[in-house]
Amino acid sequence: MRISFTNSPQVETAFLNRKREQLNRTMGVLPLVLLSGSLFLCGRVAALSSAMDVLRQDALQWNGSLTCSKWDCDCPFYRQRGCCCAANEMYQVEEESFKRIKYLWQKIISLNSSVNSLSDGFKVSFKATMIPNMAIEIPGTTERCFGPFNTNVPIPFPHVTLNSGNGYNPSMGVFTALCRGVYMFSFTTYSSVGEGGRLYHKVQLMKNGRMVVSVWENNREDAEDSATQVVVMEMQRGDQVYLELLSGRKLCTNMEYNIFTGHIVYPYTV
């Protein structure tokens, strides 16, 4: 199609200028449309990644007040599940708690070692019993007894099954304290007589020659009897403990049922 201009040259020039402007606007919009399509089809992930980087930089450079004063700005970008306002303080508490537990564990090990080294030198205990051949036949009777004697007699317990520290002397029946501390002693006294016989005994625990506790029996109603006594007391190094049968009394039959034991409860270390 041919366009003819019947007007002056000025009209023709104005018309051509308007056409050029329309063409320039069209060419300027087209690249933007093409670029938008390209980003939509191929660059969604890259655009989002770029946006996150921008947000991260802005967050790190922010100097104003935050919605949470203890917020870790790196947290949302690296540890989203563990992100919280107190994340840093929680990590610090965890670290300090671990250090304290480790310190306490080392102290416990050290204390255990000290207790073992201290108690190794104070393992004191004993257990001893009388033996059957200690009983002899009483003239004029069928009874076999230890006693009676015309004076108080220390009772030997020669059969020893435990003697840690070697504080017990089986030939004398005497225990000697190896160190100062608190000790526990126990003894069981047993006696049995035939029909028509008389149970007649008294056994007492002695400390350095003085009576502490005792058990006794004096009747014709029972054919046998046993009694146990337990005592806890302080002992000084060198103190002696033993059992004593009173004069005129007797222990009959099954001598092995008579038992004498003792052990240290705890030593005095100061």
PDB file of C-alpha atoms in Angstrom:
ATOM      1  CA  MET A   1       0.000   0.000   0.000  1.00  0.00           C
ATOM      2  CA  ARG A   2       1.324   3.440  -0.870  1.00  0.00           C
ATOM      3  CA  ILE A   3       0.739   6.463   1.296  1.00  0.00           C
ATOM      4  CA  SER A   4       0.790   9.807  -0.402  1.00  0.00           C
ATOM      5  CA  PHE A   5       1.174  13.110   1.357  1.00  0.00           C
ATOM      6  CA  THR A   6      -0.642  16.010  -0.173  1.00  0.00           C
ATOM      7  CA  ASN A   7       0.239  18.356   2.635  1.00  0.00           C
ATOM      8  CA  SER A   8       3.436  20.150   3.247  1.00  0.00           C
ATOM      9  CA  PRO A   9       6.752  18.432   4.061  1.00  0.00           C
ATOM     10  CA  GLN A  10       6.267  19.320   7.774  1.00  0.00           C
ATOM     11  CA  VAL A  11       3.207  17.058   7.978  1.00  0.00           C
ATOM     12  CA  GLU A  12       5.050  14.179   6.415  1.00  0.00           C
ATOM     13  CA  THR A  13       7.928  14.528   8.897  1.00  0.00           C
ATOM     14  CA  ALA A  14       5.592  14.555  11.935  1.00  0.00           C
ATOM     15  CA  PHE A  15       3.831  11.450  10.728  1.00  0.00           C
ATOM     16  CA  LEU A  16       7.088   9.503  10.339  1.00  0.00           C
ATOM     17  CA  ASN A  17       8.281  10.484  13.845  1.00  0.00           C
ATOM     18  CA  ARG A  18       5.108   9.095  15.439  1.00  0.00           C
ATOM     19  CA  LYS A  19       5.580   5.763  13.674  1.00  0.00           C
ATOM     20  CA  ARG A  20       9.162   5.489  14.882  1.00  0.00           C
ATOM     21  CA  GLU A  21       8.101   6.072  18.501  1.00  0.00           C
ATOM     22  CA  GLN A  22       5.447   3.351  18.290  1.00  0.00           C
ATOM     23  CA  LEU A  23       7.995   0.922  16.849  1.00  0.00           C
ATOM     24  CA  ASN A  24      10.549   1.712  19.567  1.00  0.00           C
ATOM     25  CA  ARG A  25       7.983   1.099  22.340  1.00  0.00           C
ATOM     26  CA  THR A  26       7.067  -2.239  20.813  1.00  0.00           C
ATOM     27  CA  MET A  27      10.719  -3.335  20.563  1.00  0.00           C
ATOM     28  CA  GLY A  28      11.397  -2.270  24.161  1.00  0.00           C
ATOM     29  CA  VAL A  29       8.570  -4.369  25.663  1.00  0.00           C
ATOM     30  CA  LEU A  30       9.366  -7.525  23.708  1.00  0.00           C
ATOM     31  CA  PRO A  31      12.711  -8.334  25.428  1.00  0.00           C
ATOM     32  CA  LEU A  32      11.064  -7.933  28.828  1.00  0.00           C
ATOM     33  CA  VAL A  33       8.334 -10.403  27.862  1.00  0.00           C
ATOM     34  CA  LEU A  34      10.904 -12.903  26.617  1.00  0.00           C
ATOM     35  CA  LEU A  35      13.012 -12.502  29.759  1.00  0.00           C
ATOM     36  CA  SER A  36      10.002 -13.034  32.026  1.00  0.00           C
ATOM     37  CA  GLY A  37       9.094 -16.236  30.200  1.00  0.00           C
ATOM     38  CA  SER A  38      12.642 -17.498  30.518  1.00  0.00           C
ATOM     39  CA  LEU A  39      12.720 -16.853  34.259  1.00  0.00           C
ATOM     40  CA  PHE A  40       9.349 -18.520  34.725  1.00  0.00           C
ATOM     41  CA  LEU A  41      10.316 -21.647  32.802  1.00  0.00           C
ATOM     42  CA  CYS A  42      13.970 -22.122  33.740  1.00  0.00           C
ATOM     43  CA  GLY A  43      14.949 -19.868  36.617  1.00  0.00           C
ATOM     44  CA  ARG A  44      12.500 -20.378  39.499  1.00  0.00           C
ATOM     45  CA  VAL A  45      15.044 -22.076  41.820  1.00  0.00           C
ATOM     46  CA  ALA A  46      17.815 -19.624  40.995  1.00  0.00           C
ATOM     47  CA  ALA A  47      15.517 -16.687  41.663  1.00  0.00           C
ATOM     48  CA  LEU A  48      14.422 -18.104  45.036  1.00  0.00           C
ATOM     49  CA  SER A  49      18.023 -18.847  46.010  1.00  0.00           C
ATOM     50  CA  SER A  50      19.035 -15.332  45.120  1.00  0.00           C
ATOM     51  CA  ALA A  51      16.142 -13.960  47.153  1.00  0.00           C
ATOM     52  CA  MET A  52      17.195 -16.026  50.217  1.00  0.00           C
ATOM     53  CA  ASP A  53      20.759 -14.738  49.909  1.00  0.00           C
ATOM     54  CA  VAL A  54      19.460 -11.211  49.854  1.00  0.00           C
ATOM     55  CA  LEU A  55      17.293 -11.855  52.902  1.00  0.00           C
ATOM     56  CA  ARG A  56      20.184 -13.433  54.730  1.00  0.00           C
ATOM     57  CA  GLN A  57      22.519 -10.530  54.071  1.00  0.00           C
ATOM     58  CA  ASP A  58      19.839  -8.076  55.116  1.00  0.00           C
ATOM     59  CA  ALA A  59      19.242 -10.020  58.333  1.00  0.00           C
ATOM     60  CA  LEU A  60      22.939 -10.148  59.184  1.00  0.00           C
ATOM     61  CA  GLN A  61      23.353  -6.436  58.540  1.00  0.00           C
ATOM     62  CA  TRP A  62      20.263  -5.425  60.480  1.00  0.00           C
ATOM     63  CA  ASN A  63      21.126  -3.115  63.391  1.00  0.00           C
ATOM     64  CA  GLY A  64      17.685  -2.351  64.697  1.00  0.00           C
ATOM     65  CA  SER A  65      15.652  -4.138  67.387  1.00  0.00           C
ATOM     66  CA  LEU A  66      14.502  -7.665  66.625  1.00  0.00           C
ATOM     67  CA  THR A  67      11.191  -9.348  67.384  1.00  0.00           C
ATOM     68  CA  CYS A  68      13.134 -11.741  69.622  1.00  0.00           C
ATOM     69  CA  SER A  69      16.151 -10.224  71.354  1.00  0.00           C
ATOM     70  CA  LYS A  70      18.104 -13.507  71.492  1.00  0.00           C
ATOM     71  CA  TRP A  71      17.479 -14.617  67.947  1.00  0.00           C
ATOM     72  CA  ASP A  72      20.343 -16.278  66.069  1.00  0.00           C
ATOM     73  CA  CYS A  73      20.273 -14.672  62.607  1.00  0.00           C
ATOM     74  CA  ASP A  74      22.220 -17.547  61.036  1.00  0.00           C
ATOM     75  CA  CYS A  75      19.853 -20.102  62.502  1.00  0.00           C
ATOM     76  CA  PRO A  76      17.012 -19.889  59.954  1.00  0.00           C
ATOM     77  CA  PHE A  77      19.438 -20.440  57.082  1.00  0.00           C
ATOM     78  CA  TYR A  78      21.452 -23.374  58.454  1.00  0.00           C
ATOM     79  CA  ARG A  79      19.562 -25.125  61.295  1.00  0.00           C
ATOM     80  CA  GLN A  80      15.921 -24.373  60.783  1.00  0.00           C
ATOM     81  CA  ARG A  81      14.568 -27.159  63.007  1.00  0.00           C
ATOM     82  CA  GLY A  82      16.738 -26.129  65.936  1.00  0.00           C
ATOM     83  CA  CYS A  83      16.129 -22.434  65.455  1.00  0.00           C
ATOM     84  CA  CYS A  84      14.766 -20.637  68.473  1.00  0.00           C
ATOM     85  CA  CYS A  85      15.284 -17.475  70.423  1.00  0.00           C
ATOM     86  CA  ALA A  86      17.306 -19.263  73.139  1.00  0.00           C
ATOM     87  CA  ALA A  87      19.339 -21.506  70.816  1.00  0.00           C
ATOM     88  CA  ASN A  88      22.697 -19.980  71.717  1.00  0.00           C
ATOM     89  CA  GLU A  89      22.035 -20.048  75.452  1.00  0.00           C
ATOM     90  CA  MET A  90      20.781 -23.627  75.261  1.00  0.00           C
ATOM     91  CA  TYR A  91      23.980 -24.683  73.543  1.00  0.00           C
ATOM     92  CA  GLN A  92      25.978 -22.887  76.220  1.00  0.00           C
ATOM     93  CA  VAL A  93      24.025 -24.568  79.038  1.00  0.00           C
ATOM     94  CA  GLU A  94      24.548 -27.941  77.389  1.00  0.00           C
ATOM     95  CA  GLU A  95      28.287 -27.343  77.139  1.00  0.00           C
ATOM     96  CA  GLU A  96      28.555 -26.161  80.750  1.00  0.00           C
ATOM     97  CA  SER A  97      26.475 -29.111  81.994  1.00  0.00           C
ATOM     98  CA  PHE A  98      28.739 -31.552  80.171  1.00  0.00           C
ATOM     99  CA  LYS A  99      31.825 -29.946  81.719  1.00  0.00           C
ATOM    100  CA  ARG A 100      30.302 -30.143  85.211  1.00  0.00           C
ATOM    101  CA  ILE A 101      29.277 -33.783  84.787  1.00  0.00           C
ATOM    102  CA  LYS A 102      32.767 -34.629  83.585  1.00  0.00           C
ATOM    103  CA  TYR A 103      34.263 -32.785  86.575  1.00  0.00           C
ATOM    104  CA  LEU A 104      31.968 -34.574  89.050  1.00  0.00           C
ATOM    105  CA  TRP A 105      32.727 -37.951  87.474  1.00  0.00           C
ATOM    106  CA  GLN A 106      36.460 -37.331  87.908  1.00  0.00           C
ATOM    107  CA  LYS A 107      35.868 -36.353  91.538  1.00  0.00           C
ATOM    108  CA  ILE A 108      33.857 -39.537  92.150  1.00  0.00           C
ATOM    109  CA  ILE A 109      36.643 -41.662  90.693  1.00  0.00           C
ATOM    110  CA  SER A 110      39.180 -39.848  92.865  1.00  0.00           C
ATOM    111  CA  LEU A 111      36.999 -40.250  95.983  1.00  0.00           C
ATOM    112  CA  ASN A 112      36.461 -43.948  95.285  1.00  0.00           C
ATOM    113  CA  SER A 113      40.199 -44.433  94.953  1.00  0.00           C
ATOM    114  CA  SER A 114      40.796 -42.610  98.235  1.00  0.00           C
ATOM    115  CA  VAL A 115      38.165 -44.679 100.067  1.00  0.00           C
ATOM    116  CA  ASN A 116      39.628 -47.921  98.747  1.00  0.00           C
ATOM    117  CA  SER A 117      43.169 -46.960  99.696  1.00  0.00           C
ATOM    118  CA  LEU A 118      41.968 -45.938 103.166  1.00  0.00           C
ATOM    119  CA  SER A 119      39.772 -48.972 103.848  1.00  0.00           C
ATOM    120  CA  ASP A 120      42.312 -51.491 102.552  1.00  0.00           C
ATOM    121  CA  GLY A 121      44.303 -50.963 105.736  1.00  0.00           C
ATOM    122  CA  PHE A 122      41.283 -51.470 108.014  1.00  0.00           C
ATOM    123  CA  LYS A 123      39.704 -54.735 106.882  1.00  0.00           C
ATOM    124  CA  VAL A 124      39.101 -56.344 110.251  1.00  0.00           C
ATOM    125  CA  SER A 125      36.653 -59.189 110.922  1.00  0.00           C
ATOM    126  CA  PHE A 126      36.595 -62.637 112.460  1.00  0.00           C
ATOM    127  CA  LYS A 127      34.354 -65.629 113.066  1.00  0.00           C
ATOM    128  CA  ALA A 128      35.161 -68.562 115.340  1.00  0.00           C
ATOM    129  CA  THR A 129      33.344 -71.488 116.992  1.00  0.00           C
ATOM    130  CA  MET A 130      33.970 -73.957 119.774  1.00  0.00           C
ATOM    131  CA  ILE A 131      34.834 -77.572 118.844  1.00  0.00           C
ATOM    132  CA  PRO A 132      33.212 -80.825 120.106  1.00  0.00           C
ATOM    133  CA  ASN A 133      36.243 -82.183 121.988  1.00  0.00           C
ATOM    134  CA  MET A 134      36.193 -79.170 124.309  1.00  0.00           C
ATOM    135  CA  ALA A 135      33.348 -80.916 126.175  1.00  0.00           C
ATOM    136  CA  ILE A 136      34.335 -83.587 128.714  1.00  0.00           C
ATOM    137  CA  GLU A 137      32.191 -86.060 130.617  1.00  0.00           C
ATOM    138  CA  ILE A 138      31.121 -84.901 134.052  1.00  0.00           C
ATOM    139  CA  PRO A 139      31.745 -87.617 136.649  1.00  0.00           C
ATOM    140  CA  GLY A 140      28.585 -89.320 137.853  1.00  0.00           C
ATOM    141  CA  THR A 141      26.554 -88.160 134.830  1.00  0.00           C
ATOM    142  CA  THR A 142      26.245 -88.837 131.134  1.00  0.00           C
ATOM    143  CA  GLU A 143      26.646 -85.179 130.238  1.00  0.00           C
ATOM    144  CA  ARG A 144      29.608 -83.910 128.248  1.00  0.00           C
ATOM    145  CA  CYS A 145      30.190 -80.258 129.044  1.00  0.00           C
ATOM    146  CA  PHE A 146      32.633 -77.408 129.020  1.00  0.00           C
ATOM    147  CA  GLY A 147      32.783 -76.613 132.739  1.00  0.00           C
ATOM    148  CA  PRO A 148      31.902 -76.157 135.457  1.00  0.00           C
ATOM    149  CA  PHE A 149      35.049 -74.473 136.802  1.00  0.00           C
ATOM    150  CA  ASN A 150      35.785 -72.959 140.181  1.00  0.00           C
ATOM    151  CA  THR A 151      36.630 -69.580 138.633  1.00  0.00           C
ATOM    152  CA  ASN A 152      35.611 -67.475 135.676  1.00  0.00           C
ATOM    153  CA  VAL A 153      37.224 -68.889 132.541  1.00  0.00           C
ATOM    154  CA  PRO A 154      37.810 -67.243 129.135  1.00  0.00           C
ATOM    155  CA  ILE A 155      36.194 -69.383 126.451  1.00  0.00           C
ATOM    156  CA  PRO A 156      38.484 -70.349 123.554  1.00  0.00           C
ATOM    157  CA  PHE A 157      36.942 -70.575 120.098  1.00  0.00           C
ATOM    158  CA  PRO A 158      39.632 -72.548 118.243  1.00  0.00           C
ATOM    159  CA  HIS A 159      37.804 -73.232 114.960  1.00  0.00           C
ATOM    160  CA  VAL A 160      38.361 -70.074 112.909  1.00  0.00           C
ATOM    161  CA  THR A 161      36.622 -69.564 109.559  1.00  0.00           C
ATOM    162  CA  LEU A 162      37.441 -65.854 109.167  1.00  0.00           C
ATOM    163  CA  ASN A 163      40.224 -63.721 110.600  1.00  0.00           C
ATOM    164  CA  SER A 164      40.854 -60.685 108.384  1.00  0.00           C
ATOM    165  CA  GLY A 165      43.618 -58.586 109.869  1.00  0.00           C
ATOM    166  CA  ASN A 166      44.628 -61.422 112.244  1.00  0.00           C
ATOM    167  CA  GLY A 167      43.226 -59.570 115.221  1.00  0.00           C
ATOM    168  CA  TYR A 168      41.704 -62.729 116.743  1.00  0.00           C
ATOM    169  CA  ASN A 169      43.820 -65.187 118.766  1.00  0.00           C
ATOM    170  CA  PRO A 170      42.151 -68.646 118.507  1.00  0.00           C
ATOM    171  CA  SER A 171      44.163 -70.277 121.288  1.00  0.00           C
ATOM    172  CA  MET A 172      43.078 -67.656 123.822  1.00  0.00           C
ATOM    173  CA  GLY A 173      39.724 -66.659 122.297  1.00  0.00           C
ATOM    174  CA  VAL A 174      40.770 -63.010 122.513  1.00  0.00           C
ATOM    175  CA  PHE A 175      40.314 -60.305 119.875  1.00  0.00           C
ATOM    176  CA  THR A 176      42.702 -57.346 119.936  1.00  0.00           C
ATOM    177  CA  ALA A 177      41.721 -54.125 118.140  1.00  0.00           C
ATOM    178  CA  LEU A 178      44.166 -53.212 115.409  1.00  0.00           C
ATOM    179  CA  CYS A 179      43.047 -49.577 115.173  1.00  0.00           C
ATOM    180  CA  ARG A 180      40.758 -47.030 116.777  1.00  0.00           C
ATOM    181  CA  GLY A 181      37.159 -47.129 115.633  1.00  0.00           C
ATOM    182  CA  VAL A 182      33.668 -48.508 116.120  1.00  0.00           C
ATOM    183  CA  TYR A 183      33.311 -52.303 116.240  1.00  0.00           C
ATOM    184  CA  MET A 184      30.425 -54.749 116.324  1.00  0.00           C
ATOM    185  CA  PHE A 185      30.562 -58.050 118.191  1.00  0.00           C
ATOM    186  CA  SER A 186      28.046 -60.869 118.469  1.00  0.00           C
ATOM    187  CA  PHE A 187      27.998 -64.243 120.166  1.00  0.00           C
ATOM    188  CA  THR A 188      25.613 -67.168 120.333  1.00  0.00           C
ATOM    189  CA  THR A 189      25.538 -69.429 123.386  1.00  0.00           C
ATOM    190  CA  TYR A 190      24.042 -72.930 123.170  1.00  0.00           C
ATOM    191  CA  SER A 191      23.605 -75.690 125.738  1.00  0.00           C
ATOM    192  CA  SER A 192      21.635 -78.924 125.904  1.00  0.00           C
ATOM    193  CA  VAL A 193      21.183 -81.389 128.785  1.00  0.00           C
ATOM    194  CA  GLY A 194      19.510 -84.768 129.154  1.00  0.00           C
ATOM    195  CA  GLU A 195      16.148 -85.497 130.717  1.00  0.00           C
ATOM    196  CA  GLY A 196      16.078 -84.270 134.277  1.00  0.00           C
ATOM    197  CA  GLY A 197      19.166 -82.193 133.716  1.00  0.00           C
ATOM    198  CA  ARG A 198      19.607 -78.524 134.523  1.00  0.00           C
ATOM    199  CA  LEU A 199      20.482 -75.751 132.128  1.00  0.00           C
ATOM    200  CA  TYR A 200      22.864 -73.603 134.082  1.00  0.00           C
ATOM    201  CA  HIS A 201      25.155 -71.187 132.301  1.00  0.00           C
ATOM    202  CA  LYS A 202      26.127 -67.560 132.056  1.00  0.00           C
ATOM    203  CA  VAL A 203      28.389 -66.193 129.352  1.00  0.00           C
ATOM    204  CA  GLN A 204      29.482 -62.571 129.276  1.00  0.00           C
ATOM    205  CA  LEU A 205      31.398 -60.455 126.821  1.00  0.00           C
ATOM    206  CA  MET A 206      34.396 -58.760 128.401  1.00  0.00           C
ATOM    207  CA  LYS A 207      36.299 -55.672 127.280  1.00  0.00           C
ATOM    208  CA  ASN A 208      39.672 -55.174 128.951  1.00  0.00           C
ATOM    209  CA  GLY A 209      38.528 -57.312 131.878  1.00  0.00           C
ATOM    210  CA  ARG A 210      35.167 -55.614 132.373  1.00  0.00           C
ATOM    211  CA  MET A 211      31.769 -57.106 131.569  1.00  0.00           C
ATOM    212  CA  VAL A 212      29.832 -55.394 128.741  1.00  0.00           C
ATOM    213  CA  VAL A 213      26.841 -57.707 128.034  1.00  0.00           C
ATOM    214  CA  SER A 214      25.845 -61.259 128.944  1.00  0.00           C
ATOM    215  CA  VAL A 215      23.355 -64.118 128.392  1.00  0.00           C
ATOM    216  CA  TRP A 216      22.327 -66.709 130.944  1.00  0.00           C
ATOM    217  CA  GLU A 217      19.974 -69.601 131.718  1.00  0.00           C
ATOM    218  CA  ASN A 218      19.032 -71.362 134.963  1.00  0.00           C
ATOM    219  CA  ASN A 219      16.084 -73.777 134.840  1.00  0.00           C
ATOM    220  CA  ARG A 220      15.056 -77.442 134.750  1.00  0.00           C
ATOM    221  CA  GLU A 221      12.098 -76.937 132.411  1.00  0.00           C
ATOM    222  CA  ASP A 222      13.972 -76.804 129.116  1.00  0.00           C
ATOM    223  CA  ALA A 223      16.276 -79.456 127.756  1.00  0.00           C
ATOM    224  CA  GLU A 224      18.163 -76.993 125.540  1.00  0.00           C
ATOM    225  CA  ASP A 225      18.525 -73.283 125.077  1.00  0.00           C
ATOM    226  CA  SER A 226      20.342 -70.765 122.886  1.00  0.00           C
ATOM    227  CA  ALA A 227      20.709 -67.008 123.065  1.00  0.00           C
ATOM    228  CA  THR A 228      22.425 -64.375 120.931  1.00  0.00           C
ATOM    229  CA  GLN A 229      23.764 -61.013 121.983  1.00  0.00           C
ATOM    230  CA  VAL A 230      24.991 -58.150 119.748  1.00  0.00           C
ATOM    231  CA  VAL A 231      26.906 -55.082 120.867  1.00  0.00           C
ATOM    232  CA  VAL A 232      28.414 -52.054 119.113  1.00  0.00           C
ATOM    233  CA  MET A 233      31.128 -50.116 120.916  1.00  0.00           C
ATOM    234  CA  GLU A 234      34.165 -47.919 120.497  1.00  0.00           C
ATOM    235  CA  MET A 235      37.562 -49.541 120.649  1.00  0.00           C
ATOM    236  CA  GLN A 236      41.029 -48.071 121.008  1.00  0.00           C
ATOM    237  CA  ARG A 237      44.058 -49.674 119.427  1.00  0.00           C
ATOM    238  CA  GLY A 238      45.130 -52.563 121.658  1.00  0.00           C
ATOM    239  CA  ASP A 239      41.770 -52.998 123.452  1.00  0.00           C
ATOM    240  CA  GLN A 240      40.838 -56.658 123.989  1.00  0.00           C
ATOM    241  CA  VAL A 241      37.488 -58.414 123.823  1.00  0.00           C
ATOM    242  CA  TYR A 242      36.686 -62.036 124.784  1.00  0.00           C
ATOM    243  CA  LEU A 243      33.895 -64.256 126.159  1.00  0.00           C
ATOM    244  CA  GLU A 244      33.930 -65.606 129.670  1.00  0.00           C
ATOM    245  CA  LEU A 245      32.076 -68.497 131.356  1.00  0.00           C
ATOM    246  CA  LEU A 246      31.228 -67.754 134.967  1.00  0.00           C
ATOM    247  CA  SER A 247      32.424 -70.088 137.666  1.00  0.00           C
ATOM    248  CA  GLY A 248      30.150 -73.035 138.501  1.00  0.00           C
ATOM    249  CA  ARG A 249      28.407 -72.786 135.106  1.00  0.00           C
ATOM    250  CA  LYS A 250      28.588 -75.145 132.135  1.00  0.00           C
ATOM    251  CA  LEU A 251      27.902 -75.466 128.412  1.00  0.00           C
ATOM    252  CA  CYS A 252      26.868 -78.952 127.338  1.00  0.00           C
ATOM    253  CA  THR A 253      26.557 -80.844 124.037  1.00  0.00           C
ATOM    254  CA  ASN A 254      27.043 -79.542 120.487  1.00  0.00           C
ATOM    255  CA  MET A 255      29.873 -77.172 121.309  1.00  0.00           C
ATOM    256  CA  GLU A 256      30.086 -76.111 117.644  1.00  0.00           C
ATOM    257  CA  TYR A 257      26.796 -74.229 118.054  1.00  0.00           C
ATOM    258  CA  ASN A 258      28.613 -71.637 120.173  1.00  0.00           C
ATOM    259  CA  ILE A 259      29.816 -68.821 117.894  1.00  0.00           C
ATOM    260  CA  PHE A 260      31.853 -65.647 118.400  1.00  0.00           C
ATOM    261  CA  THR A 261      32.100 -62.968 115.652  1.00  0.00           C
ATOM    262  CA  GLY A 262      33.215 -59.378 115.273  1.00  0.00           C
ATOM    263  CA  HIS A 263      34.159 -56.757 112.706  1.00  0.00           C
ATOM    264  CA  ILE A 264      35.054 -53.094 112.422  1.00  0.00           C
ATOM    265  CA  VAL A 265      32.176 -50.815 111.420  1.00  0.00           C
ATOM    266  CA  TYR A 266      34.374 -47.843 110.589  1.00  0.00           C
ATOM    267  CA  PRO A 267      37.817 -46.674 111.720  1.00  0.00           C
ATOM    268  CA  TYR A 268      38.765 -43.350 113.274  1.00  0.00           C
ATOM    269  CA  THR A 269      41.183 -41.744 110.856  1.00  0.00           C
ATOM    270  CA  VAL A 270      41.864 -38.583 112.899  1.00  0.00           C
TER     271      VAL A 270
END
